[in-house]
XYZ file of C-alpha atoms in Angstrom:
465
model
C 15.085 -85.578 -101.927
C 13.496 -82.431 -103.058
C 15.142 -79.291 -101.820
C 13.521 -77.362 -98.922
C 12.131 -73.924 -99.825
C 14.117 -71.062 -98.405
C 12.895 -69.591 -95.131
C 11.767 -66.033 -95.617
C 13.591 -63.476 -93.486
C 11.854 -62.559 -90.212
C 10.050 -59.302 -90.414
C 10.714 -56.834 -87.551
C 7.564 -55.350 -86.101
C 7.677 -52.102 -84.098
C 7.454 -52.660 -80.317
C 4.286 -51.425 -78.635
C 4.704 -48.113 -76.776
C 5.777 -48.519 -73.155
C 3.221 -47.863 -70.459
C 3.925 -44.555 -68.626
C 5.301 -45.160 -65.154
C 4.071 -43.172 -62.150
C 6.757 -40.949 -60.518
C 8.140 -42.165 -57.234
C 6.535 -40.435 -54.245
C 8.834 -37.784 -52.677
C 10.521 -38.762 -49.483
C 8.648 -37.428 -46.437
C 10.730 -34.704 -44.786
C 11.024 -35.003 -41.030
C 10.260 -32.040 -38.846
C 13.072 -29.839 -37.670
C 12.269 -30.801 -34.111
C 12.576 -34.518 -34.849
C 15.859 -33.973 -36.673
C 17.111 -31.874 -33.781
C 16.205 -34.626 -31.340
C 18.097 -37.149 -33.451
C 21.154 -34.920 -33.597
C 20.924 -34.344 -29.871
C 20.618 -38.047 -29.216
C 23.553 -38.777 -31.509
C 25.618 -36.020 -29.893
C 24.832 -37.301 -26.424
C 26.592 -40.560 -27.229
C 29.916 -38.724 -27.398
C 31.677 -36.790 -24.671
C 31.952 -33.533 -26.690
C 28.219 -33.705 -27.400
C 27.419 -34.262 -23.750
C 29.618 -31.341 -22.783
C 27.814 -29.051 -25.217
C 24.455 -30.054 -23.760
C 25.696 -29.505 -20.209
C 27.082 -26.084 -21.098
C 23.815 -25.004 -22.719
C 21.726 -26.184 -19.755
C 24.011 -24.477 -17.238
C 23.953 -21.179 -19.147
C 20.159 -21.346 -19.489
C 19.684 -22.047 -15.773
C 21.914 -19.173 -14.675
C 20.331 -16.687 -17.100
C 16.813 -17.771 -16.094
C 17.746 -17.403 -12.427
C 18.979 -13.864 -13.055
C 15.947 -12.902 -15.145
C 13.404 -14.178 -12.607
C 15.330 -12.512 -9.775
C 15.340 -9.179 -11.617
C 11.618 -9.490 -12.385
C 10.497 -10.400 -8.860
C 12.736 -7.863 -7.156
C 11.570 -5.116 -9.532
C 7.932 -5.888 -8.671
C 8.619 -5.812 -4.939
C 10.719 -2.661 -5.146
C 7.933 -0.930 -7.099
C 5.402 -1.923 -4.421
C 7.747 -0.709 -1.662
C 8.185 2.581 -3.513
C 4.394 2.927 -3.709
C 4.162 2.308 0.043
C 6.646 5.085 0.765
C 5.737 7.665 -1.864
C 2.152 6.968 -2.930
C -0.277 4.868 -0.917
C 0.787 5.879 2.621
C 0.876 9.618 1.819
C -2.544 9.271 0.174
C -3.834 7.394 3.212
C -2.570 10.234 5.404
C -4.185 12.750 3.040
C -7.499 10.921 3.393
C -7.144 11.038 7.185
C -6.295 14.749 6.945
C -9.436 15.337 4.873
C -11.519 13.726 7.618
C -9.673 15.593 10.370
C -9.846 18.954 8.562
C -13.578 18.630 8.016
C -14.136 17.683 11.667
C -11.858 20.534 12.758
C -13.764 23.046 10.614
C -17.042 21.788 12.056
C -15.707 22.163 15.588
C -14.418 25.686 14.912
C -17.769 26.653 13.368
C -19.655 25.569 16.482
C -17.145 27.335 18.758
C -17.484 30.524 16.739
C -21.271 30.264 16.893
C -21.195 29.970 20.678
C -19.019 33.063 20.902
C -21.515 35.022 18.789
C -20.595 38.672 18.384
C -17.521 38.141 20.554
C -16.117 35.507 18.191
C -12.345 35.770 18.063
C -10.269 35.689 14.914
C -8.666 32.456 16.121
C -11.848 30.448 15.633
C -12.481 32.000 12.242
C -8.923 31.311 11.090
C -9.189 27.720 12.325
C -12.448 27.210 10.449
C -11.062 28.670 7.227
C -7.879 26.607 7.564
C -9.867 23.399 8.016
C -11.986 24.088 4.929
C -8.948 25.110 2.860
C -6.915 22.064 3.933
C -9.782 19.701 3.102
C -10.182 21.300 -0.342
C -6.439 21.064 -1.083
C -6.235 17.448 0.033
C -9.267 16.586 -2.099
C -7.551 18.082 -5.153
C -4.413 16.033 -4.427
C -6.433 12.844 -3.884
C -8.352 13.424 -7.131
C -5.092 13.833 -9.064
C -3.768 10.509 -7.728
C -6.896 8.381 -8.122
C -8.156 6.549 -11.196
C -11.020 8.461 -12.862
C -13.397 5.456 -12.734
C -12.422 4.223 -9.280
C -14.726 4.249 -6.218
C -12.337 6.727 -4.576
C -12.884 9.182 -7.432
C -16.654 9.011 -6.908
C -16.234 9.655 -3.182
C -13.946 12.617 -3.853
C -16.467 14.082 -6.306
C -19.200 13.737 -3.681
C -17.127 15.581 -1.073
C -16.280 18.327 -3.557
C -20.012 18.793 -4.142
C -20.959 18.795 -0.454
C -18.188 21.122 0.755
C -19.617 24.391 -0.700
C -23.108 23.400 0.500
C -21.788 23.007 4.028
C -19.931 26.323 3.847
C -23.117 28.070 2.750
C -25.063 26.701 5.710
C -22.362 27.759 8.168
C -22.270 31.276 6.760
C -26.049 31.554 7.020
C -25.927 30.324 10.621
C -23.158 32.807 11.412
C -25.032 35.716 9.798
C -28.310 35.051 11.608
C -26.491 34.468 14.892
C -24.730 37.839 14.673
C -28.116 39.486 14.056
C -29.540 37.742 17.129
C -31.993 35.522 15.253
C -32.587 32.066 16.872
C -32.891 30.486 13.430
C -29.099 30.629 13.275
C -28.930 27.671 15.655
C -31.163 25.642 13.328
C -28.891 26.397 10.378
C -25.829 25.348 12.378
C -27.490 22.107 13.445
C -28.413 21.450 9.815
C -24.813 22.116 8.759
C -23.607 19.761 11.484
C -26.090 17.122 10.335
C -24.783 17.385 6.776
C -21.231 17.065 8.096
C -21.933 14.142 10.440
C -24.279 12.150 8.198
C -22.886 12.792 4.718
C -19.449 14.376 4.614
C -17.618 12.604 7.408
C -18.940 9.141 6.390
C -17.772 9.850 2.827
C -14.364 10.971 4.127
C -14.167 7.852 6.297
C -15.003 5.707 3.257
C -12.186 7.379 1.314
C -9.820 6.782 4.232
C -10.826 3.095 4.333
C -10.227 2.676 0.591
C -6.799 4.311 0.732
C -5.845 2.156 3.719
C -6.805 -0.943 1.741
C -4.658 0.274 -1.136
C -1.766 0.687 1.312
C -2.225 -2.854 2.633
C -2.285 -4.170 -0.947
C 1.051 -2.470 -1.626
C 2.513 -4.049 1.515
C 1.228 -7.432 0.328
C 3.029 -6.870 -2.967
C 6.310 -5.759 -1.383
C 6.882 -8.240 1.446
C 6.406 -11.845 0.129
C 9.605 -13.811 -0.402
C 10.577 -14.335 -4.085
C 10.356 -18.104 -3.814
C 10.554 -18.744 -7.582
C 13.876 -16.893 -7.847
C 15.249 -18.579 -4.729
C 14.305 -22.040 -6.034
C 15.942 -21.337 -9.412
C 19.064 -20.106 -7.634
C 19.343 -23.284 -5.599
C 18.752 -25.372 -8.739
C 21.417 -23.452 -10.693
C 23.973 -23.914 -7.904
C 23.173 -27.616 -7.644
C 23.643 -28.039 -11.413
C 26.958 -26.150 -11.334
C 28.191 -28.278 -8.408
C 27.220 -31.459 -10.266
C 29.033 -30.291 -13.420
C 32.220 -29.544 -11.487
C 32.053 -32.876 -9.690
C 31.590 -34.622 -13.034
C 34.543 -32.736 -14.458
C 36.704 -33.753 -11.504
C 35.791 -37.442 -11.855
C 36.806 -37.451 -15.528
C 39.883 -35.230 -15.454
C 41.003 -35.269 -11.792
C 41.259 -31.485 -12.024
C 39.946 -29.846 -8.911
C 38.974 -26.511 -10.448
C 37.508 -25.345 -13.705
C 37.934 -21.578 -13.747
C 34.826 -20.893 -15.836
C 32.548 -23.071 -13.732
C 33.987 -21.640 -10.523
C 33.283 -18.114 -11.793
C 29.740 -19.100 -12.721
C 29.203 -20.650 -9.275
C 30.558 -17.551 -7.558
C 28.261 -15.261 -9.578
C 25.177 -17.390 -8.846
C 26.102 -17.599 -5.153
C 26.470 -13.818 -4.892
C 23.088 -13.260 -6.555
C 21.360 -15.818 -4.320
C 22.870 -14.429 -1.101
C 22.157 -10.858 -2.178
C 18.574 -11.824 -2.963
C 17.921 -13.659 0.309
C 19.713 -11.210 2.608
C 18.593 -8.063 0.782
C 14.958 -9.086 0.636
C 14.996 -10.309 4.250
C 16.299 -6.911 5.390
C 13.743 -5.129 3.184
C 10.921 -7.321 4.478
C 11.910 -6.744 8.111
C 12.107 -2.971 7.596
C 8.768 -2.833 5.778
C 7.085 -4.942 8.460
C 8.566 -2.626 11.078
C 7.263 0.408 9.174
C 3.789 -1.127 9.276
C 3.814 -2.360 12.875
C 5.396 0.750 14.399
C 4.451 3.289 11.757
C 1.241 2.666 9.872
C -0.612 1.024 12.760
C 0.373 3.814 15.132
C -0.583 6.449 12.563
C -3.998 4.880 12.023
C -4.683 4.742 15.771
C -3.512 8.335 16.286
C -5.577 9.602 13.349
C -8.652 7.879 14.784
C -7.967 9.307 18.246
C -7.517 12.832 16.883
C -10.731 12.585 14.903
C -12.563 11.319 18.007
C -11.314 14.322 20.002
C -12.493 16.715 17.276
C -15.918 15.102 17.142
C -16.143 15.200 20.933
C -15.335 18.909 20.946
C -17.914 19.591 18.249
C -20.610 17.680 20.143
C -19.683 19.478 23.359
C -20.248 22.831 21.657
C -23.481 21.696 20.017
C -24.818 20.622 23.398
C -24.850 24.306 24.343
C -26.024 25.441 20.900
C -29.072 23.147 20.903
C -29.970 23.763 24.599
C -31.658 20.383 24.846
C -33.533 20.661 21.545
C -32.067 17.372 20.358
C -32.591 14.228 22.443
C -31.747 10.567 22.025
C -33.434 7.610 23.703
C -31.231 4.690 24.684
C -33.136 1.880 26.310
C -35.391 3.441 28.897
C -33.229 6.543 29.309
C -33.432 9.803 27.356
C -30.274 11.831 26.878
C -29.239 15.059 25.262
C -28.240 13.804 21.798
C -25.014 15.788 21.532
C -23.903 15.099 25.092
C -24.503 11.386 24.561
C -22.386 11.474 21.398
C -19.723 13.420 23.314
C -19.495 10.577 25.828
C -19.159 7.985 23.066
C -16.456 10.016 21.339
C -14.500 10.389 24.583
C -14.679 6.623 25.116
C -13.284 6.124 21.611
C -10.567 8.659 22.346
C -9.602 6.880 25.570
C -9.336 3.493 23.861
C -7.317 4.982 21.024
C -4.845 6.660 23.369
C -4.392 3.429 25.338
C -3.630 1.510 22.133
C -1.321 4.273 20.882
C 0.646 4.072 24.137
C 1.035 0.296 23.683
C 2.238 0.727 20.084
C 4.754 3.478 20.899
C 8.207 1.890 20.725
C 10.268 4.716 22.198
C 10.038 7.505 24.718
C 9.625 10.191 22.050
C 6.493 8.480 20.773
C 5.090 7.623 24.201
C 5.529 11.055 25.837
C 2.924 13.031 23.835
C 0.409 10.186 24.146
C 0.825 10.145 27.932
C 0.304 13.907 28.021
C -2.822 13.561 25.876
C -4.241 11.021 28.339
C -3.751 13.483 31.198
C -5.385 16.255 29.135
C -8.337 14.004 28.325
C -8.860 13.155 32.002
C -8.933 16.840 32.914
C -11.247 17.542 29.978
C -13.787 15.052 31.302
C -13.745 16.711 34.733
C -14.264 20.209 33.327
C -16.990 18.984 30.996
C -18.857 17.421 33.914
C -18.686 20.783 35.772
C -19.989 22.631 32.700
C -22.864 20.180 32.277
C -23.779 20.585 35.933
C -23.956 24.366 35.490
C -26.076 24.028 32.348
C -28.497 21.599 33.948
C -28.890 23.988 36.882
C -29.939 26.736 34.490
C -26.622 28.610 34.638
C -26.075 28.757 30.887
C -23.524 31.593 30.892
C -21.415 29.889 33.560
C -21.535 26.669 31.522
C -20.543 28.616 28.407
C -17.611 30.202 30.237
C -16.373 26.761 31.290
C -16.441 25.604 27.654
C -15.172 28.602 25.646
C -14.160 31.077 28.338
C -10.812 32.768 28.836
C -9.254 30.372 31.363
C -9.765 26.910 32.857
C -12.013 25.787 29.998
C -12.617 22.477 28.302
C -11.302 24.167 25.159
C -7.839 24.362 26.724
C -7.923 20.616 27.355
C -9.096 19.931 23.809
C -6.319 22.113 22.370
C -3.719 20.274 24.479
C -5.034 16.875 23.369
C -4.963 17.984 19.733
C -1.449 19.435 20.009
C -0.052 16.311 21.658
C -1.671 14.048 19.100
C -0.231 16.198 16.296
C 3.237 15.795 17.890
C 2.790 12.023 18.132
C 1.643 11.859 14.505
C 4.698 13.787 13.358
C 6.997 11.427 15.251
C 5.316 8.260 13.952
C 5.355 9.612 10.386
C 9.118 10.084 10.658
C 9.445 6.545 12.063
C 7.427 5.152 9.165
C 9.448 6.989 6.524
C 12.742 5.884 8.054
C 11.778 2.199 8.243
C 10.058 2.102 4.827
C 13.001 3.970 3.274
C 15.399 1.385 4.718
C 13.278 -1.368 3.201
C 13.340 0.253 -0.217
C 17.091 0.920 0.002
C 17.771 -2.742 0.831
C 16.509 -3.720 -2.632
C 18.318 -0.913 -4.462
C 20.455 -2.178 -7.344
C 19.503 -5.812 -6.792
C 17.547 -6.276 -10.025
C 20.294 -4.765 -12.222
C 23.043 -6.497 -10.272
C 21.298 -9.865 -10.588
C 20.920 -9.463 -14.356
C 24.574 -8.476 -14.866
C 25.936 -11.230 -12.638
C 23.689 -13.800 -14.316
C 25.047 -12.883 -17.741
C 28.623 -13.107 -16.414
C 27.837 -16.419 -14.738
C 26.365 -17.856 -17.946
C 29.440 -16.697 -19.857
C 31.673 -18.353 -17.266
C 29.783 -21.639 -17.588
C 30.093 -21.580 -21.386
C 33.806 -20.746 -21.256
C 34.445 -23.429 -18.658
C 32.768 -26.085 -20.778
C 34.493 -24.687 -23.878
C 37.867 -25.273 -22.225
C 37.048 -28.944 -21.879
C 35.792 -29.149 -25.451
C 39.089 -27.743 -26.745
C 40.826 -30.847 -25.435
C 38.972 -32.961 -28.022
C 40.101 -30.968 -31.055
């Protein structure tokens, strides 16, 4: 058999290059929040983890309670401070501006009636009224926002005041020289006062009173958010202590007890302190601000009545007013309306007076007003019978005049205003004092309470190490 040819050795061929492989996509990283939730969920499955969560929640609740308490009390204390030191004084200043202008107008008409025999008393009273109004306007301008409606009203009064003074001086000069045109100038000055200046002053008074009411609205509401958080924090602390007792049979945990005590003190201090403050502020409004407003209105009505009584004699029937089918002397008709306003104001002031010291001057003013009406009726009867000098003597004479009654009414109302102002300041000051230190105290006690809660829970955690 022929031999088989040898098998040639197998030739090694180079392997084809490997195909490049794509890199594996990077693992998607989870958000920190998701990882935190997982850790929290994992921790909550163990008792130490649950304790840490409870401690954090308790501390957060107590601190939040303290922070909200401090914030709400600070807001209410600031509003109460504005009531006592800002808005009520400015409201009184606005009333004084109105009263001073009306007083100056009344003194000007009284001085005009006296003519060459004008006494220094009337002149001093006129100058004092103008000076007081100017000073109060400066104070009101300094405490009002430059772009506010009050600022515009103050600017208007500052512009009108020198115009009014000029008219009065012209009336006074012509009257002393015996020229009848003096009466026309005085009536024009009175018209400017009655139709422009006093309405502007009344508008300013209304705006400042609204500002005062807004401050009361900011100071008196209960801090319900803080109270609710306080109740929630105490409930959570009670639950944590009950839970601790069920697991350890230990009645007290010193840290949690301290936290509960701190939260309880803050909550009681908040409720009691604010209730006392609210009661005092409400009292300052009911027996202070309301009485002051009524007395200011009554005093202004008496001043306007006196001015119209004088102008009745100045005009000598030159100004008339038709009401229905009847025609009246314009100034005497306005006098009657002002006296009706005065009577209603005094009756309301007597009802609002809460003690003898406040009621006594109002009662005296009522008696003075009654006598004033009688003397005015006698003076009008003399004037209508053509006895002008006798009527003048009954109005601005030396004795038994309507001016004496007006002065007595004004003096008694000033006494009542002084008393009610003191009552307001006492009650509003008590309200502000009741909240003193509460915001700082709440913050400090809340921090101590949160620390107590953390330490109390930490004591339990130490048992697992």
